[in-house]
Amino acid sequence: MALTKSDVERFEAFRPRLEAIAYRLLGSASEAEDAVQETFLRWQATDVERVEVPEAWLTKVLTNLCLNQLGSARARRETYVGQWLPEPLLAGDPMLGPADTAEQRESVSYAVLTLMERLSPNERAVYVLREAFDYPHREIAAVLDITEAASQQIFHRAKKHVADGKARTEIDEAAARRIVEEFLVAATSGRTEPLVRLLTEDAIAIGDGGGKVPARAKAFEGAVAVATFMRGLFKPSKAKRAIAGGSPEVYITTANGDPAVVAVVDGRVVGVMCLEVTAEGIAAFRNQVNPDKLERVTEQWAAADHGEPLLNAF
């Protein structure tokens, strides 16, 4: 049965929420778009007049598509070259979804998206639907075909897994930006000591090159190791310029709600480094340099004016 204009409009009105759910579940903007498009095809193929609550029906179809995708994604990530990190999104991207509460903002942070990789598909679905979108357990149970009690138990277990891996208390945006600016000054100073002072003792640095751009497979751990790596990363060299395609312009911005350093060459984003800034210092650097995961960010970047870069790296 062909969809009416009203049926299409109803889906399109709900699309932003579907995309935000799918992105949190999959950690990939491109895969989220594919899942939402497949949901539309299912919507197009069904007898819409018999659907009592369209939003609930669409959420269930999308979530189960994502659960299937997560199952195959786990198998793919076992053969992924190097460290796997989510696809970053810049501030203002509608796929980031609601950001009215601390829980909603946190659920799409780069740190929590990475931590959610530890969860089973069902745990991730319950956590996202409850924590980020405030679905009642009764509705989550209907989406996943489980009992309400099971939904509650899964949520508490998932929330504990995420909480166990989280860093310390975060600080406000202005203070975080000042620390990032200090970090860039220290990273380009050629000295390790100023960097060490900005980091927590157990700081980590992780990079995702996807086998297409050099990135260390194992994370750097500890303030001294991370500081040494960062000093080397910002040290100019012909080899680095060759890999990047030029000398990157470096900006400070926000990605996934976190302070981020963005490297741009000729309008193309070649790296997004998300920093986990806490009251104790910088706890983590998660650096996305896989070009496949920077296409959406590059499109976003080109659509806005970001002023003058803070510096030119390499």
Short mmCIF file of C-alpha atoms in Angstrom, two decimals:
data_model
loop_
_atom_site.label_atom_id
_atom_site.label_comp_id
_atom_site.label_asym_id
_atom_site.label_seq_id
_atom_site.Cartn_x
_atom_site.Cartn_y
_atom_site.Cartn_z
CA MET A 1 0.00 0.00 0.00
CA ALA A 2 1.42 3.37 -1.04
CA LEU A 3 2.13 5.87 1.71
CA THR A 4 0.09 9.03 1.81
CA LYS A 5 1.74 12.42 2.09
CA SER A 6 0.68 12.47 5.73
CA ASP A 7 2.35 9.08 6.36
CA VAL A 8 5.62 10.29 4.86
CA GLU A 9 5.48 13.55 6.81
CA ARG A 10 4.89 11.64 10.03
CA PHE A 11 7.98 9.52 9.40
CA GLU A 12 10.09 12.54 8.49
CA ALA A 13 9.00 14.32 11.66
CA PHE A 14 10.26 11.34 13.66
CA ARG A 15 13.44 10.82 11.59
CA PRO A 16 15.73 13.00 13.78
CA ARG A 17 14.90 10.91 16.85
CA LEU A 18 15.38 7.67 14.93
CA GLU A 19 18.79 8.86 13.69
CA ALA A 20 19.82 9.91 17.21
CA ILE A 21 18.83 6.50 18.60
CA ALA A 22 20.61 4.64 15.81
CA TYR A 23 23.81 6.67 16.18
CA ARG A 24 24.01 5.96 19.91
CA LEU A 25 23.38 2.27 19.27
CA LEU A 26 25.87 1.88 16.42
CA GLY A 27 28.51 4.57 17.01
CA SER A 28 28.48 5.27 13.27
CA ALA A 29 26.63 8.07 11.49
CA SER A 30 26.69 6.31 8.12
CA GLU A 31 25.38 3.04 9.57
CA ALA A 32 22.73 5.00 11.50
CA GLU A 33 21.52 6.63 8.28
CA ASP A 34 21.32 3.20 6.61
CA ALA A 35 19.31 1.78 9.52
CA VAL A 36 16.85 4.69 9.42
CA GLN A 37 16.44 4.35 5.66
CA GLU A 38 15.72 0.63 6.05
CA THR A 39 13.15 1.53 8.71
CA PHE A 40 11.47 3.83 6.19
CA LEU A 41 11.34 1.00 3.65
CA ARG A 42 9.67 -1.20 6.26
CA TRP A 43 7.24 1.64 7.01
CA GLN A 44 6.53 1.95 3.30
CA ALA A 45 5.84 -1.78 2.99
CA THR A 46 3.48 -2.10 5.95
CA ASP A 47 -0.24 -1.35 6.25
CA VAL A 48 0.19 1.93 8.11
CA GLU A 49 -3.51 2.21 8.92
CA ARG A 50 -3.19 -0.85 11.15
CA VAL A 51 -0.31 0.63 13.15
CA GLU A 52 -1.82 1.94 16.39
CA VAL A 53 1.19 3.91 17.67
CA PRO A 54 3.51 4.77 14.73
CA GLU A 55 6.33 6.14 16.89
CA ALA A 56 6.46 2.96 18.98
CA TRP A 57 6.33 0.80 15.84
CA LEU A 58 9.17 2.75 14.20
CA THR A 59 11.29 2.64 17.34
CA LYS A 60 10.88 -1.12 17.58
CA VAL A 61 11.74 -1.73 13.93
CA LEU A 62 14.78 0.57 14.08
CA THR A 63 16.08 -0.85 17.36
CA ASN A 64 15.87 -4.43 16.14
CA LEU A 65 17.61 -3.50 12.90
CA CYS A 66 20.39 -1.94 14.97
CA LEU A 67 20.60 -5.01 17.22
CA ASN A 68 21.13 -7.17 14.15
CA GLN A 69 23.74 -4.72 12.92
CA LEU A 70 25.54 -4.77 16.28
CA GLY A 71 25.84 -8.53 16.08
CA SER A 72 27.60 -8.41 12.73
CA ALA A 73 29.58 -5.32 13.75
CA ARG A 74 31.16 -7.23 16.63
CA ALA A 75 32.42 -9.85 14.19
CA ARG A 76 33.80 -7.15 11.87
CA ARG A 77 35.56 -5.35 14.72
CA GLU A 78 37.44 -8.52 15.60
CA THR A 79 39.23 -8.16 12.26
CA TYR A 80 39.37 -4.33 12.32
CA VAL A 81 42.88 -3.00 11.83
CA GLY A 82 43.97 -1.32 15.04
CA GLN A 83 41.75 0.32 17.64
CA TRP A 84 38.07 0.90 16.81
CA LEU A 85 36.56 4.23 17.87
CA PRO A 86 33.13 5.75 17.12
CA GLU A 87 32.53 8.25 14.34
CA PRO A 88 32.72 11.78 15.87
CA LEU A 89 30.04 14.41 15.33
CA LEU A 90 30.54 18.15 15.68
CA ALA A 91 28.33 20.40 17.79
CA GLY A 92 25.06 21.19 16.07
CA ASP A 93 24.75 17.90 14.22
CA PRO A 94 21.07 16.84 14.60
CA MET A 95 22.17 13.22 14.94
CA LEU A 96 23.49 14.07 18.41
CA GLY A 97 19.86 14.22 19.49
CA PRO A 98 18.46 15.71 22.70
CA ALA A 99 20.84 17.45 25.08
CA ASP A 100 18.47 18.83 27.70
CA THR A 101 19.71 16.71 30.60
CA ALA A 102 23.14 15.64 31.83
CA GLU A 103 22.21 12.01 31.06
CA GLN A 104 21.32 12.85 27.46
CA ARG A 105 24.53 14.80 26.91
CA GLU A 106 26.64 12.11 28.52
CA SER A 107 25.06 9.29 26.51
CA VAL A 108 26.49 10.68 23.28
CA SER A 109 29.90 11.69 24.64
CA TYR A 110 32.84 10.04 22.94
CA ALA A 111 33.91 8.45 26.22
CA VAL A 112 30.52 6.82 26.88
CA LEU A 113 30.07 5.73 23.25
CA THR A 114 33.41 3.97 23.58
CA LEU A 115 32.45 2.42 26.90
CA MET A 116 29.16 1.16 25.45
CA GLU A 117 31.20 -1.13 23.21
CA ARG A 118 31.59 -3.29 26.33
CA LEU A 119 27.84 -3.85 26.56
CA SER A 120 25.87 -6.63 24.94
CA PRO A 121 23.49 -5.46 22.17
CA ASN A 122 20.47 -5.76 24.51
CA GLU A 123 22.25 -3.87 27.29
CA ARG A 124 23.19 -1.11 24.89
CA ALA A 125 19.62 -0.83 23.57
CA VAL A 126 18.08 -0.63 27.03
CA TYR A 127 20.71 1.84 28.22
CA VAL A 128 20.23 4.15 25.22
CA LEU A 129 16.43 4.07 25.22
CA ARG A 130 16.19 4.66 28.97
CA GLU A 131 19.14 6.97 29.69
CA ALA A 132 19.10 9.12 26.57
CA PHE A 133 15.43 9.12 25.56
CA ASP A 134 13.66 8.39 28.86
CA TYR A 135 11.52 5.58 27.50
CA PRO A 136 9.62 3.85 30.32
CA HIS A 137 10.65 0.25 30.95
CA ARG A 138 7.20 -0.89 29.85
CA GLU A 139 7.83 0.51 26.36
CA ILE A 140 11.41 -0.75 26.23
CA ALA A 141 10.15 -4.22 27.13
CA ALA A 142 7.70 -4.06 24.22
CA VAL A 143 10.44 -2.95 21.83
CA LEU A 144 12.79 -5.80 22.81
CA ASP A 145 10.13 -8.46 23.52
CA ILE A 146 11.24 -8.91 27.12
CA THR A 147 9.53 -8.39 30.46
CA GLU A 148 9.46 -5.04 32.21
CA ALA A 149 11.41 -6.54 35.12
CA ALA A 150 14.08 -7.81 32.72
CA SER A 151 14.38 -4.34 31.19
CA GLN A 152 14.96 -2.83 34.62
CA GLN A 153 17.59 -5.44 35.50
CA ILE A 154 19.40 -5.00 32.18
CA PHE A 155 19.41 -1.22 32.60
CA HIS A 156 20.92 -1.34 36.09
CA ARG A 157 23.58 -3.77 34.90
CA ALA A 158 24.40 -1.68 31.82
CA LYS A 159 24.53 1.55 33.82
CA LYS A 160 26.95 -0.02 36.28
CA HIS A 161 29.23 -1.24 33.47
CA VAL A 162 29.34 2.26 31.98
CA ALA A 163 29.79 3.97 35.36
CA ASP A 164 32.68 1.66 36.28
CA GLY A 165 34.66 2.83 33.26
CA LYS A 166 33.91 6.54 33.49
CA ALA A 167 36.43 9.17 34.46
CA ARG A 168 36.11 11.55 37.37
CA THR A 169 33.84 14.55 37.65
CA GLU A 170 33.88 16.71 34.55
CA ILE A 171 34.37 20.48 34.56
CA ASP A 172 32.51 23.27 32.82
CA GLU A 173 32.97 24.05 29.14
CA ALA A 174 34.93 27.29 29.57
CA ALA A 175 37.41 25.71 31.97
CA ALA A 176 37.76 22.69 29.69
CA ARG A 177 38.56 24.92 26.72
CA ARG A 178 41.26 26.72 28.71
CA ILE A 179 42.86 23.38 29.53
CA VAL A 180 42.76 22.35 25.85
CA GLU A 181 44.44 25.64 24.90
CA GLU A 182 47.11 24.99 27.53
CA PHE A 183 47.52 21.49 26.15
CA LEU A 184 48.19 22.78 22.63
CA VAL A 185 50.76 25.26 23.92
CA ALA A 186 52.46 22.49 25.91
CA ALA A 187 52.27 19.95 23.05
CA THR A 188 54.05 22.33 20.67
CA SER A 189 56.66 23.45 23.21
CA GLY A 190 58.88 20.44 22.53
CA ARG A 191 58.98 19.61 26.24
CA THR A 192 57.33 16.76 28.12
CA GLU A 193 57.04 18.27 31.60
CA PRO A 194 54.34 20.89 30.83
CA LEU A 195 52.21 18.15 29.26
CA VAL A 196 52.58 15.80 32.22
CA ARG A 197 51.26 18.49 34.56
CA LEU A 198 48.03 18.73 32.52
CA LEU A 199 47.29 15.00 32.58
CA THR A 200 45.89 12.62 35.16
CA GLU A 201 48.33 9.95 36.34
CA ASP A 202 46.37 7.22 34.52
CA ALA A 203 45.74 9.20 31.32
CA ILE A 204 45.37 7.24 28.07
CA ALA A 205 45.72 8.06 24.37
CA ILE A 206 43.97 5.98 21.70
CA GLY A 207 43.94 6.38 17.91
CA ASP A 208 41.77 4.89 15.16
CA GLY A 209 43.33 4.86 11.70
CA GLY A 210 41.36 1.91 10.38
CA GLY A 211 44.47 0.61 8.65
CA LYS A 212 44.37 3.61 6.30
CA VAL A 213 46.31 6.13 8.39
CA PRO A 214 49.09 5.16 10.83
CA ALA A 215 47.77 4.83 14.37
CA ARG A 216 49.16 2.82 17.26
CA ALA A 217 47.10 -0.34 17.82
CA LYS A 218 47.68 -0.34 21.58
CA ALA A 219 46.75 2.64 23.74
CA PHE A 220 49.40 4.74 25.46
CA GLU A 221 48.86 4.57 29.21
CA GLY A 222 50.11 6.81 32.00
CA ALA A 223 50.89 10.53 32.06
CA VAL A 224 54.54 10.25 31.01
CA ALA A 225 53.87 7.85 28.12
CA VAL A 226 50.96 9.96 26.84
CA ALA A 227 52.91 13.23 27.20
CA THR A 228 55.87 11.76 25.32
CA PHE A 229 53.56 10.59 22.54
CA MET A 230 51.80 13.96 22.27
CA ARG A 231 55.11 15.83 22.16
CA GLY A 232 56.17 13.62 19.27
CA LEU A 233 52.80 13.89 17.55
CA PHE A 234 53.04 17.68 17.30
CA LYS A 235 56.71 17.71 16.28
CA PRO A 236 56.97 18.87 12.63
CA SER A 237 58.21 16.40 10.03
CA LYS A 238 58.00 15.86 6.28
CA ALA A 239 56.62 12.35 6.85
CA LYS A 240 53.65 13.65 8.84
CA ARG A 241 52.90 16.33 6.27
CA ALA A 242 52.98 13.68 3.55
CA ILE A 243 50.51 11.47 5.43
CA ALA A 244 48.16 14.39 6.16
CA GLY A 245 48.45 15.85 2.67
CA GLY A 246 49.88 19.10 3.95
CA SER A 247 50.39 21.09 7.12
CA PRO A 248 47.13 20.85 9.12
CA GLU A 249 45.41 23.89 10.54
CA VAL A 250 44.45 23.19 14.15
CA TYR A 251 41.23 24.40 15.78
CA ILE A 252 39.51 23.90 19.12
CA THR A 253 35.85 22.97 18.88
CA THR A 254 33.30 20.60 20.41
CA ALA A 255 32.59 17.06 19.27
CA ASN A 256 30.03 14.79 20.92
CA GLY A 257 29.70 17.37 23.67
CA ASP A 258 33.41 17.15 24.55
CA PRO A 259 36.22 19.62 23.84
CA ALA A 260 38.02 18.53 20.70
CA VAL A 261 41.01 19.44 18.58
CA VAL A 262 40.30 19.36 14.84
CA ALA A 263 43.02 19.17 12.20
CA VAL A 264 42.10 20.47 8.73
CA VAL A 265 44.02 20.36 5.43
CA ASP A 266 42.58 22.30 2.48
CA GLY A 267 39.09 22.18 3.99
CA ARG A 268 39.29 18.44 4.64
CA VAL A 269 39.18 17.24 8.26
CA VAL A 270 42.07 14.81 8.71
CA GLY A 271 41.74 14.25 12.44
CA VAL A 272 39.41 14.82 15.38
CA MET A 273 40.91 14.41 18.83
CA CYS A 274 38.28 14.24 21.58
CA LEU A 275 39.60 15.08 25.03
CA GLU A 276 38.12 13.79 28.26
CA VAL A 277 38.74 16.70 30.62
CA THR A 278 38.14 16.23 34.34
CA ALA A 279 38.76 18.29 37.46
CA GLU A 280 42.00 16.31 37.95
CA GLY A 281 43.26 16.95 34.43
CA ILE A 282 42.98 15.43 30.96
CA ALA A 283 42.08 11.77 31.43
CA ALA A 284 41.92 10.59 27.81
CA PHE A 285 42.66 11.50 24.20
CA ARG A 286 40.63 9.62 21.58
CA ASN A 287 41.92 10.47 18.14
CA GLN A 288 39.88 9.62 15.04
CA VAL A 289 41.97 9.74 11.86
CA ASN A 290 40.27 7.05 9.76
CA PRO A 291 39.16 9.03 6.67
CA ASP A 292 36.05 6.86 6.29
CA LYS A 293 34.83 8.15 9.66
CA LEU A 294 35.56 11.81 8.93
CA GLU A 295 33.39 12.34 5.85
CA ARG A 296 30.35 13.69 7.72
CA VAL A 297 32.55 15.89 9.92
CA THR A 298 34.23 17.32 6.81
CA GLU A 299 30.83 18.17 5.33
CA GLN A 300 29.80 19.84 8.59
CA TRP A 301 33.07 21.73 8.80
CA ALA A 302 32.71 23.15 5.29
CA ALA A 303 29.23 24.47 6.08
CA ALA A 304 30.34 26.83 8.88
CA ASP A 305 32.90 29.55 9.54
CA HIS A 306 35.41 28.56 12.23
CA GLY A 307 37.58 31.64 12.25
CA GLU A 308 41.36 31.55 12.27
CA PRO A 309 43.21 28.38 13.32
CA LEU A 310 45.08 28.39 16.61
CA LEU A 311 48.19 26.99 14.97
CA ASN A 312 49.59 25.03 12.06
CA ALA A 313 50.81 21.57 13.02
CA PHE A 314 53.71 19.59 11.54
#
